[in-house]
Short mmCIF file of C-alpha atoms in Angstrom, two decimals:
data_model
loop_
_atom_site.label_atom_id
_atom_site.label_comp_id
_atom_site.label_asym_id
_atom_site.label_seq_id
_atom_site.Cartn_x
_atom_site.Cartn_y
_atom_site.Cartn_z
CA MET A 1 60.32 164.59 53.28
CA LYS A 2 63.34 166.83 54.73
CA ASP A 3 64.94 169.82 52.99
CA PHE A 4 68.31 169.45 53.56
CA LYS A 5 69.26 173.05 53.03
CA LYS A 6 66.59 173.57 56.50
CA SER A 7 68.18 171.35 57.60
CA VAL A 8 71.28 170.52 60.39
CA VAL A 9 73.32 167.77 60.77
CA TYR A 10 74.83 166.41 64.17
CA GLN A 11 78.27 164.67 64.76
CA ILE A 12 78.13 162.04 67.24
CA TYR A 13 81.67 160.53 67.99
CA PRO A 14 80.25 157.31 69.45
CA LYS A 15 83.23 155.87 71.42
CA SER A 16 83.00 159.59 73.23
CA PHE A 17 79.21 160.18 73.84
CA TYR A 18 77.75 158.21 76.35
CA ASP A 19 78.65 154.72 78.01
CA THR A 20 75.14 153.11 79.43
CA ASN A 21 77.32 149.24 80.46
CA GLY A 22 80.52 151.29 82.21
CA ASP A 23 82.91 150.02 80.07
CA GLY A 24 84.73 153.24 79.22
CA PHE A 25 83.57 153.20 75.68
CA GLY A 26 80.24 155.12 74.26
CA ASP A 27 77.67 152.48 72.83
CA LEU A 28 74.50 153.03 70.37
CA LYS A 29 72.51 152.98 73.87
CA GLY A 30 74.28 155.71 75.25
CA VAL A 31 73.09 157.95 71.98
CA THR A 32 69.61 156.60 72.36
CA SER A 33 69.24 157.77 75.69
CA LYS A 34 70.06 160.83 75.06
CA LEU A 35 67.93 161.14 72.05
CA ASP A 36 65.94 163.68 73.30
CA TYR A 37 68.87 166.01 74.57
CA ILE A 38 69.94 166.10 71.05
CA LYS A 39 66.46 166.76 70.22
CA GLU A 40 65.90 170.24 72.64
CA LEU A 41 69.50 171.11 70.36
CA GLY A 42 66.48 171.26 67.50
CA VAL A 43 68.39 169.33 64.24
CA ASP A 44 67.62 167.05 62.06
CA TYR A 45 70.31 164.71 61.29
CA ILE A 46 72.27 162.43 63.43
CA TRP A 47 75.59 161.34 61.83
CA MET A 48 77.30 158.46 63.64
CA THR A 49 81.49 158.10 62.44
CA PRO A 50 81.83 153.95 62.81
CA PHE A 51 80.71 151.54 65.07
CA PHE A 52 81.02 148.66 62.07
CA VAL A 53 83.39 145.40 63.65
CA SER A 54 86.93 147.13 63.76
CA PRO A 55 90.31 146.21 65.45
CA GLN A 56 90.00 150.06 66.37
CA LYS A 57 93.43 150.79 65.48
CA ASP A 58 92.09 154.17 63.60
CA ASN A 59 88.77 154.53 65.86
CA GLY A 60 86.67 152.37 64.02
CA TYR A 61 87.85 153.60 60.42
CA ASP A 62 89.17 150.51 59.30
CA VAL A 63 85.97 148.05 59.32
CA GLU A 64 86.11 144.41 59.62
CA ASN A 65 82.83 143.75 58.95
CA TYR A 66 80.43 146.29 56.87
CA TYR A 67 77.71 144.35 57.82
CA GLU A 68 77.28 143.74 61.54
CA ILE A 69 77.60 146.20 64.58
CA ASP A 70 81.10 145.98 66.86
CA PRO A 71 80.24 144.08 70.30
CA ARG A 72 81.26 147.80 72.51
CA TYR A 73 79.61 149.50 70.49
CA GLY A 74 76.33 147.33 71.09
CA THR A 75 73.77 145.03 68.78
CA MET A 76 71.69 145.23 65.47
CA GLU A 77 68.67 145.50 67.76
CA ASP A 78 69.93 147.95 69.75
CA PHE A 79 70.93 149.80 66.68
CA GLU A 80 67.27 148.86 65.33
CA GLU A 81 65.77 149.99 68.42
CA LEU A 82 68.19 153.85 68.23
CA ALA A 83 66.48 154.49 65.34
CA LYS A 84 63.05 153.59 65.76
CA GLU A 85 63.46 156.05 68.68
CA ALA A 86 65.50 158.66 67.05
CA LYS A 87 62.03 158.75 64.09
CA LYS A 88 59.73 159.23 66.74
CA ARG A 89 61.07 162.22 68.17
CA GLY A 90 61.93 163.24 63.86
CA ILE A 91 65.53 162.68 63.81
CA ASP A 92 67.13 160.87 60.97
CA LEU A 93 70.62 158.58 60.90
CA MET A 94 73.06 159.17 58.48
CA LEU A 95 75.66 156.68 58.86
CA ASP A 96 79.54 157.35 57.88
CA MET A 97 80.40 154.38 55.29
CA VAL A 98 84.86 153.98 54.88
CA PHE A 99 84.93 152.56 50.87
CA ASN A 100 88.58 153.61 50.23
CA HIS A 101 90.44 151.01 52.59
CA THR A 102 89.02 148.58 55.02
CA SER A 103 90.88 146.80 58.15
CA ASP A 104 93.29 144.10 56.99
CA GLN A 105 91.58 142.10 59.08
CA HIS A 106 88.45 142.28 56.48
CA GLU A 107 87.69 138.58 55.05
CA TRP A 108 88.41 140.38 51.40
CA PHE A 109 92.08 141.67 52.82
CA GLN A 110 92.82 138.03 54.56
CA LYS A 111 91.47 135.83 51.67
CA ALA A 112 93.20 138.46 49.14
CA LEU A 113 96.40 137.17 51.50
CA SER A 114 96.06 133.94 51.37
CA GLY A 115 96.97 134.05 47.52
CA ASP A 116 93.04 133.85 46.14
CA GLU A 117 93.30 136.12 43.17
CA LYS A 118 89.52 137.48 43.11
CA TYR A 119 90.47 138.60 46.56
CA LYS A 120 93.99 140.55 45.45
CA ASN A 121 92.26 142.12 42.92
CA TYR A 122 90.16 143.64 45.33
CA TYR A 123 93.45 145.88 46.42
CA ILE A 124 95.96 147.51 44.66
CA PHE A 125 98.89 144.90 44.92
CA LYS A 126 101.86 145.98 42.64
CA LYS A 127 105.27 144.93 42.18
CA GLY A 128 108.33 147.16 43.43
CA LYS A 129 111.07 149.32 41.69
CA PRO A 130 113.84 147.23 40.00
CA ASP A 131 116.03 147.15 43.35
CA GLY A 132 112.93 146.11 45.48
CA SER A 133 111.76 149.51 46.73
CA ALA A 134 108.03 150.13 47.19
CA PRO A 135 106.67 151.17 43.81
CA THR A 136 106.56 154.79 44.10
CA ASN A 137 108.16 157.55 46.62
CA TRP A 138 104.10 158.46 48.06
CA GLU A 139 103.52 158.58 51.47
CA SER A 140 100.57 157.44 53.86
CA LYS A 141 99.06 161.09 55.47
CA PHE A 142 99.48 158.80 58.95
CA GLY A 143 103.39 158.83 58.41
CA GLY A 144 106.00 156.84 56.53
CA SER A 145 104.94 155.14 53.40
CA ALA A 146 101.91 154.40 51.56
CA TRP A 147 103.47 150.87 50.58
CA GLN A 148 103.97 147.92 52.23
CA TYR A 149 105.87 144.92 51.34
CA VAL A 150 104.35 141.75 51.52
CA PRO A 151 107.18 138.79 51.25
CA GLU A 152 104.71 135.84 49.90
CA PHE A 153 104.07 137.79 46.49
CA ASP A 154 107.28 140.30 46.39
CA GLU A 155 104.47 142.63 45.85
CA TYR A 156 103.51 145.73 47.40
CA TYR A 157 99.66 146.86 48.91
CA LEU A 158 98.84 150.17 49.10
CA HIS A 159 97.98 152.07 52.43
CA LEU A 160 96.45 156.53 51.55
CA PHE A 161 96.31 155.91 55.82
CA ASP A 162 97.76 153.63 58.54
CA VAL A 163 99.93 150.09 57.18
CA SER A 164 96.19 148.47 58.87
CA GLN A 165 94.21 149.98 56.14
CA PRO A 166 94.49 148.94 52.83
CA ASP A 167 93.19 150.90 50.05
CA LEU A 168 90.09 149.42 47.57
CA ASN A 169 90.95 148.64 44.04
CA TRP A 170 87.65 150.12 42.66
CA GLU A 171 88.61 150.07 38.86
CA ASN A 172 87.61 146.49 39.46
CA GLU A 173 83.27 146.48 39.23
CA GLU A 174 83.46 143.49 41.92
CA VAL A 175 84.78 146.15 44.57
CA ARG A 176 81.55 148.90 43.53
CA LYS A 177 78.85 145.61 43.36
CA GLU A 178 80.36 144.94 46.79
CA VAL A 179 79.89 148.61 48.26
CA GLN A 180 76.60 149.15 46.58
CA LYS A 181 75.50 145.59 49.07
CA VAL A 182 76.70 147.48 51.76
CA ILE A 183 74.39 151.33 51.06
CA ARG A 184 71.16 149.11 50.11
CA PHE A 185 71.68 147.04 53.10
CA TRP A 186 71.46 149.93 54.94
CA MET A 187 68.68 151.48 53.05
CA LYS A 188 66.66 148.68 54.40
CA LYS A 189 67.06 149.14 57.87
CA GLY A 190 65.79 152.63 57.29
CA VAL A 191 68.90 154.63 57.40
CA LYS A 192 67.72 158.08 55.72
CA GLY A 193 71.51 159.53 55.23
CA PHE A 194 75.29 158.36 54.29
CA ARG A 195 78.43 160.34 54.38
CA PHE A 196 81.56 159.37 52.54
CA ASP A 197 85.17 159.51 54.12
CA VAL A 198 87.62 160.75 51.75
CA ILE A 199 85.53 159.53 48.96
CA ASN A 200 87.59 161.64 46.61
CA LEU A 201 90.25 159.60 46.80
CA ILE A 202 88.75 156.41 45.79
CA SER A 203 90.02 156.78 41.73
CA LYS A 204 94.17 156.51 41.45
CA GLY A 205 95.94 158.04 38.81
CA GLU A 206 99.40 156.93 37.69
CA PHE A 207 101.02 155.35 39.85
CA GLU A 208 103.87 157.43 39.81
CA ASP A 209 107.02 158.96 41.41
CA ASP A 210 105.77 162.89 42.61
CA ASP A 211 108.57 164.45 42.04
CA GLN A 212 106.66 167.77 43.95
CA GLY A 213 105.45 166.57 46.87
CA ASP A 214 103.89 163.52 49.06
CA GLY A 215 101.87 161.28 45.71
CA ARG A 216 98.68 162.62 46.52
CA ARG A 217 98.11 164.42 42.98
CA PHE A 218 97.92 161.21 41.90
CA TYR A 219 95.20 160.06 44.06
CA THR A 220 93.04 163.00 44.48
CA ASP A 221 89.83 163.58 42.39
CA GLY A 222 91.30 160.97 40.43
CA PRO A 223 90.67 160.25 36.35
CA ASN A 224 87.13 157.74 37.02
CA ILE A 225 86.02 159.14 40.61
CA HIS A 226 82.63 161.14 38.95
CA LYS A 227 81.76 158.45 36.49
CA TYR A 228 82.01 156.51 40.39
CA LEU A 229 79.62 158.30 42.08
CA ARG A 230 77.13 158.80 39.46
CA GLU A 231 76.98 154.44 39.25
CA LEU A 232 76.63 154.52 43.52
CA ASN A 233 73.51 157.19 42.66
CA GLU A 234 72.39 155.16 40.46
CA GLN A 235 72.44 151.74 42.27
CA THR A 236 71.87 152.52 45.42
CA PHE A 237 70.97 156.35 47.34
CA GLY A 238 69.67 157.45 44.12
CA GLN A 239 66.49 155.45 43.77
CA GLU A 240 65.20 156.52 47.47
CA GLU A 241 63.84 159.70 47.66
CA GLY A 242 64.73 161.50 51.03
CA ILE A 243 68.17 160.69 51.55
CA ILE A 244 71.04 163.31 52.08
CA THR A 245 74.95 162.14 51.13
CA VAL A 246 77.73 164.21 52.05
CA GLY A 247 81.36 163.27 50.79
CA GLU A 248 84.18 163.97 52.50
CA MET A 249 86.58 165.40 50.24
CA SER A 250 90.69 165.60 50.67
CA SER A 251 93.04 167.87 49.57
CA THR A 252 89.97 169.00 46.71
CA SER A 253 89.38 171.36 44.92
CA MET A 254 86.20 173.40 44.06
CA GLU A 255 85.88 172.53 40.74
CA ASN A 256 85.44 169.34 41.34
CA CYS A 257 82.76 169.77 44.19
CA PHE A 258 80.21 171.30 41.39
CA GLN A 259 80.08 168.01 40.35
CA TYR A 260 80.56 166.37 43.30
CA ALA A 261 77.46 168.36 44.92
CA GLY A 262 75.72 169.61 41.98
CA GLU A 263 72.00 170.54 41.21
CA ASP A 264 72.30 168.32 38.55
CA SER A 265 75.02 165.90 38.34
CA HIS A 266 73.68 163.14 40.37
CA GLU A 267 76.09 162.46 42.05
CA LEU A 268 76.07 163.73 46.18
CA SER A 269 74.03 166.06 48.07
CA MET A 270 76.96 167.95 49.29
CA VAL A 271 80.57 167.92 50.09
CA PHE A 272 82.89 168.58 52.85
CA ASN A 273 86.07 170.14 51.60
CA PHE A 274 88.47 171.31 54.57
CA HIS A 275 90.75 173.66 52.90
CA HIS A 276 89.37 176.52 55.72
CA LEU A 277 90.72 174.18 58.15
CA LYS A 278 94.67 174.66 56.62
CA VAL A 279 95.20 178.50 57.61
CA ASP A 280 97.20 177.37 60.78
CA PHE A 281 99.30 175.30 58.92
CA MET A 282 102.55 175.37 56.88
CA GLY A 283 101.17 174.72 52.89
CA ASN A 284 99.48 171.28 53.30
CA GLU A 285 101.73 170.09 56.98
CA LYS A 286 100.20 170.39 60.07
CA TRP A 287 102.22 169.34 62.54
CA VAL A 288 103.69 172.41 62.51
CA LEU A 289 103.22 175.76 65.10
CA VAL A 290 102.37 178.80 62.80
CA PRO A 291 99.87 181.21 63.90
CA ALA A 292 96.29 181.81 62.03
CA ASP A 293 96.27 183.29 59.00
CA PHE A 294 92.91 185.89 59.29
CA GLY A 295 93.22 187.15 55.56
CA LYS A 296 93.43 183.43 54.20
CA LEU A 297 90.38 181.84 56.64
CA LYS A 298 88.05 184.84 55.47
CA GLN A 299 89.34 184.32 51.28
CA ILE A 300 88.47 180.60 51.35
CA LEU A 301 85.35 180.51 52.91
CA PHE A 302 83.97 184.07 50.99
CA ASP A 303 85.22 182.23 47.80
CA TRP A 304 83.73 179.06 48.58
CA GLN A 305 80.14 180.43 49.10
CA LYS A 306 80.42 182.78 46.21
CA GLY A 307 81.69 179.92 43.56
CA MET A 308 79.76 177.14 44.68
CA ALA A 309 76.35 178.76 44.87
CA ASP A 310 77.32 180.44 41.11
CA ASN A 311 77.85 176.73 39.88
CA HIS A 312 74.32 175.45 41.98
CA ALA A 313 76.66 173.64 44.26
CA TRP A 314 75.57 173.01 47.79
CA ASN A 315 78.34 172.79 50.30
CA ALA A 316 77.93 171.17 53.96
CA VAL A 317 79.61 173.64 55.89
CA PHE A 318 81.29 173.48 59.02
CA TRP A 319 84.49 173.96 62.05
CA CYS A 320 84.65 170.89 64.02
CA ASN A 321 84.41 167.16 63.55
CA HIS A 322 85.94 164.27 65.09
CA ASP A 323 88.99 165.22 63.13
CA GLN A 324 90.02 168.72 63.79
CA PRO A 325 90.67 170.73 67.10
CA ARG A 326 88.15 172.23 69.11
CA VAL A 327 86.68 175.53 67.34
CA VAL A 328 87.10 177.79 70.18
CA SER A 329 90.23 176.82 71.76
CA ARG A 330 91.55 177.13 67.58
CA PHE A 331 89.98 180.18 66.58
CA GLY A 332 88.57 181.66 69.84
CA ASP A 333 89.47 181.98 73.32
CA GLU A 334 89.03 179.76 76.40
CA GLY A 335 89.87 182.06 78.47
CA MET A 336 87.44 185.88 79.69
CA TYR A 337 85.62 185.43 75.99
CA TRP A 338 85.07 181.73 76.15
CA LYS A 339 81.26 182.58 75.69
CA GLN A 340 80.88 185.29 73.16
CA SER A 341 83.68 184.03 70.96
CA ALA A 342 82.28 180.45 71.05
CA LYS A 343 78.68 181.95 70.18
CA MET A 344 80.43 184.47 67.67
CA LEU A 345 81.99 181.23 65.59
CA ALA A 346 78.88 179.76 65.59
CA THR A 347 77.27 182.45 64.20
CA ILE A 348 79.76 182.92 60.69
CA ILE A 349 78.46 179.20 59.86
CA HIS A 350 74.22 179.18 60.56
CA CYS A 351 74.60 181.61 58.57
CA PHE A 352 75.96 180.16 55.61
CA ARG A 353 74.86 179.46 52.56
CA GLY A 354 74.85 175.43 53.22
CA THR A 355 74.20 172.39 55.90
CA PRO A 356 75.22 173.38 59.21
CA TYR A 357 77.48 170.27 60.99
CA VAL A 358 77.64 170.54 64.57
CA TYR A 359 79.99 168.47 66.82
CA GLN A 360 78.73 166.37 69.97
CA GLY A 361 80.29 169.25 72.41
CA GLU A 362 80.66 172.05 70.35
CA GLU A 363 76.64 173.59 71.36
CA LEU A 364 78.60 173.14 74.68
CA GLY A 365 82.17 175.14 73.90
CA MET A 366 84.61 172.48 74.68
CA THR A 367 87.82 172.76 74.42
CA ASN A 368 90.98 170.73 73.49
CA ALA A 369 92.32 168.17 75.93
CA GLY A 370 94.79 170.19 76.75
CA PHE A 371 96.68 166.34 77.82
CA THR A 372 100.81 166.19 78.52
CA ASP A 373 101.64 163.51 78.10
CA ILE A 374 101.64 161.07 74.81
CA SER A 375 100.41 157.96 77.31
CA GLN A 376 96.96 159.82 77.35
CA TYR A 377 97.03 160.35 73.40
CA GLN A 378 95.20 157.24 71.80
CA ASP A 379 94.98 158.74 68.41
CA VAL A 380 97.60 156.55 65.82
CA GLU A 381 98.68 159.94 63.90
CA SER A 382 99.12 161.61 67.52
CA ILE A 383 101.57 159.32 68.42
CA ASN A 384 102.88 158.51 65.13
CA HIS A 385 103.65 162.42 64.19
CA PHE A 386 105.01 162.79 68.37
CA ARG A 387 107.61 160.42 67.15
CA ILE A 388 108.68 161.73 63.65
CA LEU A 389 108.77 165.23 65.19
CA GLN A 390 111.04 164.07 67.45
CA GLU A 391 113.52 162.57 65.12
CA LYS A 392 113.16 165.72 62.57
CA GLY A 393 114.57 167.48 65.66
CA LEU A 394 111.92 168.90 67.42
CA THR A 395 112.22 168.60 71.17
CA GLN A 396 110.07 166.55 73.07
CA SER A 397 108.01 169.46 74.69
CA ASP A 398 107.85 171.51 70.92
CA ALA A 399 106.65 168.53 70.24
CA TYR A 400 104.02 168.34 72.85
CA ARG A 401 103.29 171.69 72.44
CA ILE A 402 102.03 170.87 68.32
CA LEU A 403 100.09 168.08 69.76
CA GLN A 404 97.84 169.96 72.41
CA ILE A 405 96.86 172.24 68.94
CA HIS A 406 96.68 170.03 66.64
CA SER A 407 95.87 166.24 67.51
CA ARG A 408 92.95 164.69 66.88
CA ASP A 409 92.68 163.30 70.59
CA ASN A 410 91.02 167.17 71.16
CA SER A 411 87.84 166.82 69.52
CA ARG A 412 87.70 162.68 70.96
CA THR A 413 87.42 163.18 74.87
CA PRO A 414 84.24 162.45 76.07
CA MET A 415 81.10 164.07 76.59
CA GLN A 416 80.90 165.71 78.77
CA TRP A 417 77.49 166.01 80.34
CA GLU A 418 77.76 167.00 84.40
CA LYS A 419 79.83 167.21 87.07
CA LYS A 420 79.80 163.99 88.38
CA GLU A 421 82.93 162.08 87.80
CA HIS A 422 84.59 161.75 83.97
CA GLY A 423 82.18 164.58 82.99
CA GLY A 424 78.83 161.71 83.45
CA PHE A 425 79.99 160.26 80.23
CA THR A 426 80.78 156.67 82.00
CA THR A 427 80.65 154.72 85.69
CA GLY A 428 83.86 152.45 85.22
CA THR A 429 87.72 154.54 83.10
CA PRO A 430 86.89 155.52 79.68
CA TRP A 431 88.94 154.98 76.96
CA ILE A 432 90.80 158.72 77.15
CA GLU A 433 90.40 160.84 79.50
CA VAL A 434 87.87 163.14 80.36
CA ASN A 435 88.76 166.99 79.60
CA ARG A 436 89.84 168.30 82.88
CA ASN A 437 87.27 171.82 82.42
CA TYR A 438 84.10 169.14 82.64
CA GLU A 439 82.95 170.52 86.19
CA ARG A 440 82.23 173.96 84.93
CA ILE A 441 82.08 173.11 80.92
CA ASN A 442 79.03 170.37 80.45
CA ALA A 443 75.06 170.50 78.99
CA LYS A 444 73.58 170.11 82.76
CA GLU A 445 75.13 173.63 83.52
CA GLU A 446 73.44 175.04 79.90
CA LEU A 447 70.35 173.13 80.26
CA GLU A 448 70.44 175.31 83.19
CA ASP A 449 71.39 178.74 81.57
CA LYS A 450 69.50 180.50 79.31
CA ASP A 451 72.53 182.49 77.85
CA SER A 452 74.23 179.30 77.61
CA ILE A 453 76.22 178.39 74.06
CA PHE A 454 73.39 175.16 74.45
CA HIS A 455 70.68 178.00 73.38
CA TYR A 456 72.18 180.26 71.21
CA TYR A 457 72.85 177.21 68.57
CA GLN A 458 69.32 175.83 69.25
CA GLN A 459 68.28 180.07 68.53
CA LEU A 460 70.47 179.33 65.01
CA ILE A 461 68.98 176.14 63.97
CA ARG A 462 65.96 178.04 64.96
CA MET A 463 66.42 180.58 63.04
CA ARG A 464 67.69 178.19 59.17
CA LYS A 465 64.14 177.07 59.58
CA GLU A 466 61.89 180.38 60.40
CA TYR A 467 64.29 182.21 57.76
CA ASP A 468 64.50 181.38 53.90
CA VAL A 469 66.58 184.32 53.69
CA ILE A 470 69.75 182.25 55.56
CA ALA A 471 68.31 178.55 53.10
CA TYR A 472 68.01 179.74 50.18
CA GLY A 473 69.52 183.60 50.57
CA ASP A 474 72.79 184.67 47.69
CA PHE A 475 75.33 185.71 49.11
CA GLU A 476 78.01 188.40 49.14
CA GLU A 477 81.64 189.14 50.99
CA LEU A 478 81.66 192.79 52.36
CA ASP A 479 84.67 193.49 53.52
CA ARG A 480 87.28 191.26 52.97
CA ASN A 481 90.07 192.82 53.55
CA HIS A 482 89.06 194.02 56.96
CA PRO A 483 91.97 192.62 59.50
CA LYS A 484 89.07 191.74 61.99
CA VAL A 485 85.21 191.54 61.37
CA ILE A 486 84.11 188.63 58.98
CA ALA A 487 81.00 190.17 58.03
CA TYR A 488 78.79 189.35 54.24
CA LYS A 489 75.36 189.32 53.24
CA ARG A 490 72.20 187.01 52.54
CA THR A 491 69.37 188.17 50.23
CA TYR A 492 66.71 185.52 49.12
CA GLY A 493 63.40 187.76 47.72
CA THR A 494 62.27 190.65 50.06
CA GLU A 495 64.28 188.94 52.35
CA GLN A 496 67.92 190.55 53.54
CA LEU A 497 70.63 189.39 55.92
CA GLN A 498 73.75 190.70 57.33
CA VAL A 499 76.28 189.02 58.95
CA ILE A 500 78.86 190.65 61.10
CA ALA A 501 81.79 189.13 63.36
CA ASN A 502 84.33 190.64 65.12
CA PHE A 503 86.87 187.52 64.84
CA TYR A 504 89.39 189.56 68.18
CA GLY A 505 89.14 189.70 71.35
CA VAL A 506 89.40 193.45 70.97
CA ASP A 507 86.72 196.47 70.62
CA VAL A 508 86.66 197.37 66.08
CA GLU A 509 84.74 199.41 64.83
CA TRP A 510 83.04 198.13 61.65
CA LYS A 511 81.37 200.61 58.58
CA SER A 512 78.86 199.43 56.40
CA SER A 513 79.13 200.81 52.39
CA GLN A 514 74.91 200.44 52.74
CA SER A 515 72.34 201.97 56.10
CA PHE A 516 71.54 199.75 58.65
CA ASN A 517 67.79 201.92 58.43
CA GLY A 518 64.92 198.42 59.03
CA PHE A 519 66.75 196.08 60.25
CA GLU A 520 66.38 194.44 63.26
CA VAL A 521 68.73 192.61 65.37
CA LEU A 522 68.18 189.17 64.65
CA ILE A 523 70.20 187.43 66.77
CA GLY A 524 73.44 189.15 68.74
CA ASN A 525 76.22 187.37 71.19
CA TYR A 526 76.10 190.21 73.26
CA ASP A 527 72.32 191.75 75.28
CA GLU A 528 72.81 195.24 73.11
CA THR A 529 74.25 195.49 70.25
CA THR A 530 75.55 199.16 69.90
CA ILE A 531 75.09 200.50 66.21
CA GLU A 532 76.40 204.36 65.84
CA ASP A 533 75.07 206.00 62.86
CA ASP A 534 73.48 204.57 59.46
CA LYS A 535 76.30 202.61 58.78
CA LYS A 536 78.82 202.00 61.00
CA ILE A 537 78.75 199.40 64.46
CA SER A 538 80.98 199.01 67.16
CA LEU A 539 81.49 195.76 68.01
CA ARG A 540 82.58 194.63 71.54
CA PRO A 541 85.61 191.41 71.44
CA TYR A 542 84.07 188.45 69.75
CA GLU A 543 81.46 190.42 69.07
CA ALA A 544 78.64 189.29 66.14
CA VAL A 545 75.25 190.40 65.32
CA VAL A 546 72.89 189.32 62.83
CA LEU A 547 70.58 192.40 61.08
CA TYR A 548 67.39 190.87 59.12
CA LYS A 549 65.80 193.69 57.40
CA LYS A 550 62.02 192.13 54.74
CA GLU A 551 60.69 194.71 52.45
#
């Protein structure tokens, strides 16, 4: 049985991974055909974003049927073949479950719209205010009101995301039992992991106007959330040893995560939080142009590392996913120090306490899309905000600059396999354009280059399995106030690890309060590390070094 603390998860966005039939969409057979590549990287689990039947208004996060494979991705036989072949290679599958909402095309919602009271109660319908306006002033995370009027009922339904994604009513026990049935179905198919989309939004609080914001304080980490997760655990995945779970926690608090992912809380194995990926936002507003706040980034990373450890809870650690820009474009350097900065960013995450997640192409140093026309964008959130930003008075060129930095499509461009047309992703026309730098950045080139970003990730993944201090060690921050360096220490029994990373493209000097005597260089992103004396180290642009000692 795998130990999730020594494991690494590889995230696949199937639509953009590999297309085997030339229709421009990645498919399940495409994942199967690349299993040897994934095995070579060394990961333990593949998390795949939803491939269930869906109208694709939100790239599959609007599920129409939880039990069937969307034909554009293949068949149930294709899934079963993928599971079998992955297992042969020692890789388990983790499925992405969207249970805060369904598609408006789901049978349950269609029955609700027909007036069936049983299914209306599967969702959240409310009367408007006396003047006929929406029940509350809550805003959808994709822009506009979170309520949609249904004239036939003279009621509104809640959709925290797109209008085509009505929220489920988890207060209804029948809804909870339906969700449990879905989990058990996929467990029988041999699935060993589940990632739960925005799961901390399922318990809504009071339905009232928010005079302080957009409504999120009324539906985030709601009053019954821990009860619902414990129940889900007890009725499904908690009954089978060896299944790992991760919750995507939107705008959560650390205190709640102590329970979500506590050793003895019987809820989830681990949690994603996103606070560290809002350091280039203005408050909670991401559609702005502001520089990343390095001091805040360091504080958040360190506080979560220490807080979760002190409370015996477990983090999922990551920079990238299908909803985030490419990290080398965001915090690194696409130019002269592309390779060094990508490796530096990987070093920080993979030596943390927590289970690392690698998003497809991250191990190659894939960059943001660089799109220059709105017609190139496919993401509903990006297209909505391109309009909203201009309605707020921004110029079109400023709106484009913001999309180029923050759009979710930055991470959704096709996987770059080789120098062939469309990066070897498809023989057809890809559903979204391939990044133009595929001739320089692709898997074939990196597999052949022993100094590649791919091989560096491979080393980091191997280290987690070999060194207990990485998987189980305590966490101690070093030099929180240094303006350019992230440094921390891990300790486990007689093992000690020091991680020192220059976050910037300039030379810096870093002084340790502890002697380097007795330490060896475990890994670094330059050929040689310059340790000037027993407490001082010179770091080149984006240099990272991991020092190890065993007493």
